[in-house]
mmCIF file of C-alpha atoms in Angstrom:
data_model
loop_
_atom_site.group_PDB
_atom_site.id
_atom_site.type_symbol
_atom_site.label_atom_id
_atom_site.label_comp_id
_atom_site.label_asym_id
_atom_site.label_seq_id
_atom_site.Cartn_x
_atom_site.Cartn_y
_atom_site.Cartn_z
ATOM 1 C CA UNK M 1 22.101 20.947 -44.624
ATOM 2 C CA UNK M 2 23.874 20.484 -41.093
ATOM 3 C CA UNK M 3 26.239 17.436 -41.097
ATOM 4 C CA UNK M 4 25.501 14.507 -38.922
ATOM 5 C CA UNK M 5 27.498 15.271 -35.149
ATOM 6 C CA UNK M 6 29.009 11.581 -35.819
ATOM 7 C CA UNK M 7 30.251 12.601 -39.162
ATOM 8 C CA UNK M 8 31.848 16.167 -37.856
ATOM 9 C CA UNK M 9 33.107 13.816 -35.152
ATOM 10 C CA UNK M 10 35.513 11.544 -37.940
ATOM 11 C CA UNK M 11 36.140 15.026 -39.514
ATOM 12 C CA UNK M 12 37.912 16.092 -36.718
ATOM 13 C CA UNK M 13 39.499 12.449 -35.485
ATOM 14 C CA UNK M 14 40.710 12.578 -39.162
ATOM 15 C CA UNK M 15 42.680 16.061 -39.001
ATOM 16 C CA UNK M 16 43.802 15.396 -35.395
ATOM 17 C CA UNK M 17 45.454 11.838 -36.455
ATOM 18 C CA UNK M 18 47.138 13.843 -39.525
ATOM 19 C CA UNK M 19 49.685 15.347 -36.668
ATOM 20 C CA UNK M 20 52.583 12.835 -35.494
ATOM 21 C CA UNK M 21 55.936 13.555 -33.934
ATOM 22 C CA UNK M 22 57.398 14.017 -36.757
ATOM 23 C CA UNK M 23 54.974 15.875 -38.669
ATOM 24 C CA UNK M 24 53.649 18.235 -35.464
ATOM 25 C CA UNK M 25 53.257 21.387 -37.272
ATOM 26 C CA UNK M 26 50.606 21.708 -40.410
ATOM 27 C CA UNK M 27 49.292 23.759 -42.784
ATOM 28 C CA UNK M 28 45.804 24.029 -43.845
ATOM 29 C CA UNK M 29 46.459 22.561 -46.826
ATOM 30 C CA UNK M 30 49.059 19.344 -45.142
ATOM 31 C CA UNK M 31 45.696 19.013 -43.502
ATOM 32 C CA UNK M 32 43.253 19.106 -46.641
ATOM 33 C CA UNK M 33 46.035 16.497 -48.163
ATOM 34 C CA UNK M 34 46.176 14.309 -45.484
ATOM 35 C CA UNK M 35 42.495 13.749 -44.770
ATOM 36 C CA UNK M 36 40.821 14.623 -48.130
ATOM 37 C CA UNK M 37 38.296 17.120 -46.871
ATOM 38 C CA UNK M 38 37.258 19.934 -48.975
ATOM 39 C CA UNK M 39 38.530 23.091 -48.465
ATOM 40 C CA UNK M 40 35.546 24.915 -47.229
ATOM 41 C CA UNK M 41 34.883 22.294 -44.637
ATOM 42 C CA UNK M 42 38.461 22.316 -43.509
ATOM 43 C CA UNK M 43 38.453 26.005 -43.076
ATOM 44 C CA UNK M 44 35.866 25.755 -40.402
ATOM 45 C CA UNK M 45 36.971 23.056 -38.841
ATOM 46 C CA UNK M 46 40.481 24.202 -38.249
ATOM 47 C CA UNK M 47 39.003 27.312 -37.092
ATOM 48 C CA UNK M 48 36.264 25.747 -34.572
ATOM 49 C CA UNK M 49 39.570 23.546 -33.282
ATOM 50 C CA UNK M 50 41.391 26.309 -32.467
ATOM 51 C CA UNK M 51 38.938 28.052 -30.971
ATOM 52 C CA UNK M 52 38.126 25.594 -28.738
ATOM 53 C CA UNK M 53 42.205 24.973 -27.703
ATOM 54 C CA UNK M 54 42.098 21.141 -29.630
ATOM 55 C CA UNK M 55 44.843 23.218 -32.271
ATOM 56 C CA UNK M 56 47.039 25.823 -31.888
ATOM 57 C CA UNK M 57 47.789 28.533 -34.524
ATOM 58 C CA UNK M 58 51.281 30.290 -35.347
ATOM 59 C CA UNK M 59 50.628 31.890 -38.829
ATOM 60 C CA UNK M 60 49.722 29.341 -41.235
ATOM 61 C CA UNK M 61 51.283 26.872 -39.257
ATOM 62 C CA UNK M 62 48.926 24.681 -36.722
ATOM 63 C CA UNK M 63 49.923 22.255 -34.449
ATOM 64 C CA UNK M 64 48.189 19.950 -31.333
ATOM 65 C CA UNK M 65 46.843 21.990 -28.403
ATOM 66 C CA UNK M 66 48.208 22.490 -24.819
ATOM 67 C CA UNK M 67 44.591 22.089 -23.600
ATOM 68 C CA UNK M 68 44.731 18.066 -25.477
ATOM 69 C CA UNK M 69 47.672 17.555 -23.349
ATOM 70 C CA UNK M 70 45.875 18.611 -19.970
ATOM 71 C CA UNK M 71 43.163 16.552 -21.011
ATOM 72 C CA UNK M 72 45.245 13.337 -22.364
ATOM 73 C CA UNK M 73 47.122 13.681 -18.249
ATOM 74 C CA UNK M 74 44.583 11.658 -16.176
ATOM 75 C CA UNK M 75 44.680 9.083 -18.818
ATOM 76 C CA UNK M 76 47.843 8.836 -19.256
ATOM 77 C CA UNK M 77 49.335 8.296 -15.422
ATOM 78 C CA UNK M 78 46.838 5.291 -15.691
ATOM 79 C CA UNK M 79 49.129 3.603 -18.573
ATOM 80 C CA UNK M 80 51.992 1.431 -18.255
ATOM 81 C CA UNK M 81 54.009 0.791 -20.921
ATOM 82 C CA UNK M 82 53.014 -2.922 -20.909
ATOM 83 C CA UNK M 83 49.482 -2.053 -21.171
ATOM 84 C CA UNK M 84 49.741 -0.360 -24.225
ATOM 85 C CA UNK M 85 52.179 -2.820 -25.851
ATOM 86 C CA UNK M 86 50.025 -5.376 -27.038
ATOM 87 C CA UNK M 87 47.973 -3.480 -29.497
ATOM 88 C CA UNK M 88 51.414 -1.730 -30.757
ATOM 89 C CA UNK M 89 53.049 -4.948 -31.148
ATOM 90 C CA UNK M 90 49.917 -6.638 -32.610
ATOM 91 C CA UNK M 91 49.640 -3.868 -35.302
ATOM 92 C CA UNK M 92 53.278 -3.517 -36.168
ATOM 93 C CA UNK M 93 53.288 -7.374 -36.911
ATOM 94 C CA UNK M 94 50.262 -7.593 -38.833
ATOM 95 C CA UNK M 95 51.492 -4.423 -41.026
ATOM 96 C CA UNK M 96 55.354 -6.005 -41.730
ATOM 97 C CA UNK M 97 54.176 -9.566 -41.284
ATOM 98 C CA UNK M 98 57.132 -10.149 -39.368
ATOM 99 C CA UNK M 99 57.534 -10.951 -35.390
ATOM 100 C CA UNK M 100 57.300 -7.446 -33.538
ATOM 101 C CA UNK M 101 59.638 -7.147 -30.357
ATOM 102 C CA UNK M 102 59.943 -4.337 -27.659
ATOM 103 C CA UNK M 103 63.570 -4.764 -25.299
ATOM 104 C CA UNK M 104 64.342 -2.728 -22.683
ATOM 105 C CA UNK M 105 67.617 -1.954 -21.076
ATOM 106 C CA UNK M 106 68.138 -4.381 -17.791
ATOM 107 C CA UNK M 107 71.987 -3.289 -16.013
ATOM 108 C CA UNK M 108 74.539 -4.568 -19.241
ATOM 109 C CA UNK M 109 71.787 -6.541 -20.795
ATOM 110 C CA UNK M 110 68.478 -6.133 -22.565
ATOM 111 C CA UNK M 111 65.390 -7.943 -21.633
ATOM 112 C CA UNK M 112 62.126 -8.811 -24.203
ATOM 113 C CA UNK M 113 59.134 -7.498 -22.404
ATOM 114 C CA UNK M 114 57.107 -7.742 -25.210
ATOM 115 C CA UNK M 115 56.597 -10.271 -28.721
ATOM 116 C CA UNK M 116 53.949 -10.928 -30.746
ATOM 117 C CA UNK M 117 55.299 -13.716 -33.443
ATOM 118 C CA UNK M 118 54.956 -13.217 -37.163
ATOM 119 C CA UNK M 119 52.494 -15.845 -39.003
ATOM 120 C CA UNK M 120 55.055 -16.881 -40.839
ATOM 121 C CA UNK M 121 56.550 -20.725 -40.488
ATOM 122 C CA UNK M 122 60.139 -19.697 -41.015
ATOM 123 C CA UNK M 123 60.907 -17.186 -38.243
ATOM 124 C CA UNK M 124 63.935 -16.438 -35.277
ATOM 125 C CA UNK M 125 62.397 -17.505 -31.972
ATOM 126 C CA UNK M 126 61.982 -14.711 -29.420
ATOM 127 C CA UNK M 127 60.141 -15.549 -26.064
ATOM 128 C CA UNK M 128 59.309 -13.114 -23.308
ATOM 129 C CA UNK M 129 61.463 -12.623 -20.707
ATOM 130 C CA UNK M 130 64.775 -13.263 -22.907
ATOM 131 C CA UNK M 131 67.949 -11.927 -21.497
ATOM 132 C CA UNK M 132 70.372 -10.577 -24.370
ATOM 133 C CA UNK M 133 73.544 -8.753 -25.128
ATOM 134 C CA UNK M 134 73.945 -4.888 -25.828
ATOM 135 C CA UNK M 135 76.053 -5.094 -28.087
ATOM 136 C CA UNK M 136 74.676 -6.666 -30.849
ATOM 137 C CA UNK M 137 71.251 -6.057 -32.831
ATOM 138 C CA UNK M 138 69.303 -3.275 -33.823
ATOM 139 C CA UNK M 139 67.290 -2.877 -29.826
ATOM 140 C CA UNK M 140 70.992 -2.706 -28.447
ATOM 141 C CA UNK M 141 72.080 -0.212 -30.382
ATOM 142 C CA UNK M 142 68.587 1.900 -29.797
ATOM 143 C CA UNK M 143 69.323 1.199 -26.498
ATOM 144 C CA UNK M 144 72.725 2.258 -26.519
ATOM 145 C CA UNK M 145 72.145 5.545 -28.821
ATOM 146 C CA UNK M 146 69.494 6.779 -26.107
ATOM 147 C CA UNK M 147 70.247 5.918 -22.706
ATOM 148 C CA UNK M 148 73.042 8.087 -21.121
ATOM 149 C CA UNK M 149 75.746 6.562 -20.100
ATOM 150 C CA UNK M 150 75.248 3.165 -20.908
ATOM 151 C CA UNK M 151 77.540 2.650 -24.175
ATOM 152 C CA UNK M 152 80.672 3.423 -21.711
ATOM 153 C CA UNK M 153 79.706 1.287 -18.979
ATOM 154 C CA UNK M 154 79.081 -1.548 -22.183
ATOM 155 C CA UNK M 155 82.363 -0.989 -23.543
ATOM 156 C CA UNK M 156 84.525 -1.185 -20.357
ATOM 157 C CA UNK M 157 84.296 -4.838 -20.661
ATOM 158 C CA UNK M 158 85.455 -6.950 -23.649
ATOM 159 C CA UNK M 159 82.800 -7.232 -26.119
ATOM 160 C CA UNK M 160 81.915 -11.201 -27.435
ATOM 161 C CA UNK M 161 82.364 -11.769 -31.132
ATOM 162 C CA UNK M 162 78.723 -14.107 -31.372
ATOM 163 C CA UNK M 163 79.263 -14.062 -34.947
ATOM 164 C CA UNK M 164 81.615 -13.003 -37.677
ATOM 165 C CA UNK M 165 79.139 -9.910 -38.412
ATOM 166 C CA UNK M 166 79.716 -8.938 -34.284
ATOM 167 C CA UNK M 167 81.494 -5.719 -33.711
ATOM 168 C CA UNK M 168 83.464 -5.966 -31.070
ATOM 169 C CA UNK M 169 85.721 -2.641 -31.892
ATOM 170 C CA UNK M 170 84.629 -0.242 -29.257
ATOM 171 C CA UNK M 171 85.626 2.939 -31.841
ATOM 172 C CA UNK M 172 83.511 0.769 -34.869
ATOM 173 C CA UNK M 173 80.744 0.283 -31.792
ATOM 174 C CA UNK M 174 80.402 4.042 -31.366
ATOM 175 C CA UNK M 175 80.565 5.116 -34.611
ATOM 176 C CA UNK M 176 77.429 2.818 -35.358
ATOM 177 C CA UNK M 177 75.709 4.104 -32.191
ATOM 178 C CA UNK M 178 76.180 7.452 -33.179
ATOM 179 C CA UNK M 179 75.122 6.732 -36.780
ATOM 180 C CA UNK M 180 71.709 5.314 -34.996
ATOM 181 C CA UNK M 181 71.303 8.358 -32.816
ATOM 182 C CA UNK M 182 71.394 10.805 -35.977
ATOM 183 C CA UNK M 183 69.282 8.402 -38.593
ATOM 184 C CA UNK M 184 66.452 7.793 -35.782
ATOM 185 C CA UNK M 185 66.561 4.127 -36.334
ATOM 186 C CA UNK M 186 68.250 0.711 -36.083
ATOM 187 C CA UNK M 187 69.153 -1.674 -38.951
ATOM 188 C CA UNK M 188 71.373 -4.847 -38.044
ATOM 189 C CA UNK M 189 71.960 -8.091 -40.253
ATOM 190 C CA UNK M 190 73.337 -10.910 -38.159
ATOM 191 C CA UNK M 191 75.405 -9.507 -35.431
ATOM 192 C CA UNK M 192 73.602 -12.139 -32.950
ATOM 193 C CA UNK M 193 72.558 -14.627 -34.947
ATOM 194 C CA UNK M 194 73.803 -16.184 -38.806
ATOM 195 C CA UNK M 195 71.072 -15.058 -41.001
ATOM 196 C CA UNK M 196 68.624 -12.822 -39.119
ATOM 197 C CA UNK M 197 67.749 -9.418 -39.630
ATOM 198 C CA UNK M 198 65.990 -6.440 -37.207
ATOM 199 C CA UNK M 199 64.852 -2.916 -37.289
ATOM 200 C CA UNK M 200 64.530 -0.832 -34.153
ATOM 201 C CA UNK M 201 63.406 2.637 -33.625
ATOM 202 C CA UNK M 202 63.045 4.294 -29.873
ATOM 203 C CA UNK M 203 59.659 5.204 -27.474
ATOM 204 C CA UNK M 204 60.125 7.958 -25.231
ATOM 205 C CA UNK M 205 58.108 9.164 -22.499
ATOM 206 C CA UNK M 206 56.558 12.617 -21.351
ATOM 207 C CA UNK M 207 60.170 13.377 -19.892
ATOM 208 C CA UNK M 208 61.810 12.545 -23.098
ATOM 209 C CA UNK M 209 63.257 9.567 -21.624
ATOM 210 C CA UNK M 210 64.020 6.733 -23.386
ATOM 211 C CA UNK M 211 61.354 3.812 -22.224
ATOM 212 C CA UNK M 212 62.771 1.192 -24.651
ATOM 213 C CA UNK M 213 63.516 0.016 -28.629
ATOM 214 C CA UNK M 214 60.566 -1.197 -30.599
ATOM 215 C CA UNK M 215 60.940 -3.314 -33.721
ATOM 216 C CA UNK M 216 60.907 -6.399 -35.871
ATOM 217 C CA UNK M 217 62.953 -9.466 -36.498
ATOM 218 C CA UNK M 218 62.783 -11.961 -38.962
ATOM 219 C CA UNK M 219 65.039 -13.986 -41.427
ATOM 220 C CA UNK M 220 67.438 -12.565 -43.579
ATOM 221 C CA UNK M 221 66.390 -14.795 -46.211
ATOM 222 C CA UNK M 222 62.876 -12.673 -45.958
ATOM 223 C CA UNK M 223 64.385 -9.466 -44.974
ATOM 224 C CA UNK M 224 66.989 -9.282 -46.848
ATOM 225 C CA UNK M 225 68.304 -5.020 -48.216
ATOM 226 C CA UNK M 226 65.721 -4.228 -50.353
ATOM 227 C CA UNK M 227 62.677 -5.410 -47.534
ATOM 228 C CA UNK M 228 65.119 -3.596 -44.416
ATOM 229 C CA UNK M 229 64.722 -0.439 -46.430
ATOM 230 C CA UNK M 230 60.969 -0.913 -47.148
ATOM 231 C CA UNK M 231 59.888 -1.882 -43.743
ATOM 232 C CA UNK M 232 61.749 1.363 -41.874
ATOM 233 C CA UNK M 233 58.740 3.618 -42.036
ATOM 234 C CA UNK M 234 56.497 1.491 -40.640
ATOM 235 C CA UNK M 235 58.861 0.579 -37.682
ATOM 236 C CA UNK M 236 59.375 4.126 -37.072
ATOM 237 C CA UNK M 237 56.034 5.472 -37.194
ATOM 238 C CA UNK M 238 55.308 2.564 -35.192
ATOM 239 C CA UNK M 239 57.434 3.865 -32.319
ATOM 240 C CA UNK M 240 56.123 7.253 -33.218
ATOM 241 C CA UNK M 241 52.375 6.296 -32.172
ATOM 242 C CA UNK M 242 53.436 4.453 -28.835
ATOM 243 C CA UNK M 243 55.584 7.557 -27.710
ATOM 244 C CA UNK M 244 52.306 9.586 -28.553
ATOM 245 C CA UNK M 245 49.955 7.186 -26.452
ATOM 246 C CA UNK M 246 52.232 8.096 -23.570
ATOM 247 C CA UNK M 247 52.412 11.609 -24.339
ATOM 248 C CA UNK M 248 56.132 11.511 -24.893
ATOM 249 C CA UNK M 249 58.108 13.454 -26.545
ATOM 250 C CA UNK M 250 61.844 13.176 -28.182
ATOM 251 C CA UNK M 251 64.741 14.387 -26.975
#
């Protein structure tokens, strides 16, 4: 009996959405895993996928097709980073329950171009628009860790001690930003403010440019160790799927 065209249709959304940045290359049986189809249906899907350029084959490995990314271009050059932000942020807050911010770097400062605010009554206020150092909290240091240049230009002026968990040692300041840069993510407890908490992780474009830091902020009352650690996946993976909707790439 021939399968329903709607049903071969979530078959293959399925397999395609089992790919990330992090996980670009598959086998057939990462695939089978991921998306729980049997075997024999897998086999011909893959196979019809790559035939048709949606997958690309190397051994037993396969991984998204060049002919998805000509396709994805038209859409793509018709997105702005701010138009895709909304449902990223939405998700990310609903999934960590906690308030979902996007920064971007503005000269020595970092502005909030996007928030959508936990549900939660106890929470740090963020607004849109919000000016804020570089040097302190888990956006800076994304920012800092992926934007060329801009940790020197930060550090050739004194750094403000805003708490007493600021760093304000440029070699401590570096060694944190480098730390970032090789662990792919942000974790800060209050370097800005007494008692809050953030994760960050970076979006890049096509170009493998940095577009800006993505994460949450909350309490550290609510987020205290034990919560930072659990809520890193979802932060990253978050960041993951908005560099994919651009059809970025990281460095």
């Amino acid at each position: 009996m021939q399968e329903a065209p709607l049903l071969v249709l979530e078959k293959i959304t399925a397999i395609l959405d089992a790919f990330s940045l992090r996980n670009d290359a598959l086998t057939a049986a990462d695939i089978r895993r991921a998306t729980g189809i049997p075997n024999s249906t897998a086999h011909r899907l893959l196979g019809n996928l790559v035939a048709n350029g949606f997958l690309d084959r190397d051994g037993d490995l396969y991984s998204i097709g060049s002919r998805m990314a000509y396709w994805a271009g038209p859409a793509v050059r018709r997105l702005d980073i701010v138009d895709l932000l909304a449902p990223a942020l939405t998700a990310l807050r609903d999934e960590t329950e906690e308030t979902a911010v996007f920064f971007r770097a503005e000269g020595l400062s970092r502005v909030c171009i996007g928030v959508v605010e936990t549900r939660h009554g106890l929470r740090r206020e963020m607004r849109l628009g919000r000016i804020m150092p570089l040097h302190v909290g888990s956006s800076a240091r994304v920012l800092l860790a992926w934007t060329p240049g801009l940790l020197d230009e930060v550090l050739a002026h004194p750094l403000e001690s805003l708490t007493s968990e600021t760093i304000i040692d440029p070699d401590a300041l570096r060694r944190v930003v480098d730390e970032t840069r090789a662990q792919g993510v942000a974790i800060t407890t209050g370097e800005r403010v007494e008692g809050a908490s953030g994760i960050a992780a970076p979006v890049f474009d096509r170009n493998a440019t940095l577009v800006g830091a993505l994460g949450i902020m909350g309490p550290t009352l609510r987020l205290d160790a034990g919560r930072l650690a659990e809520l890193v996946d979802p932060v990253v993976l978050a960041a993951d799927r908005l560099t994919q909707s651009m059809a970025g790439r990281a460095p």
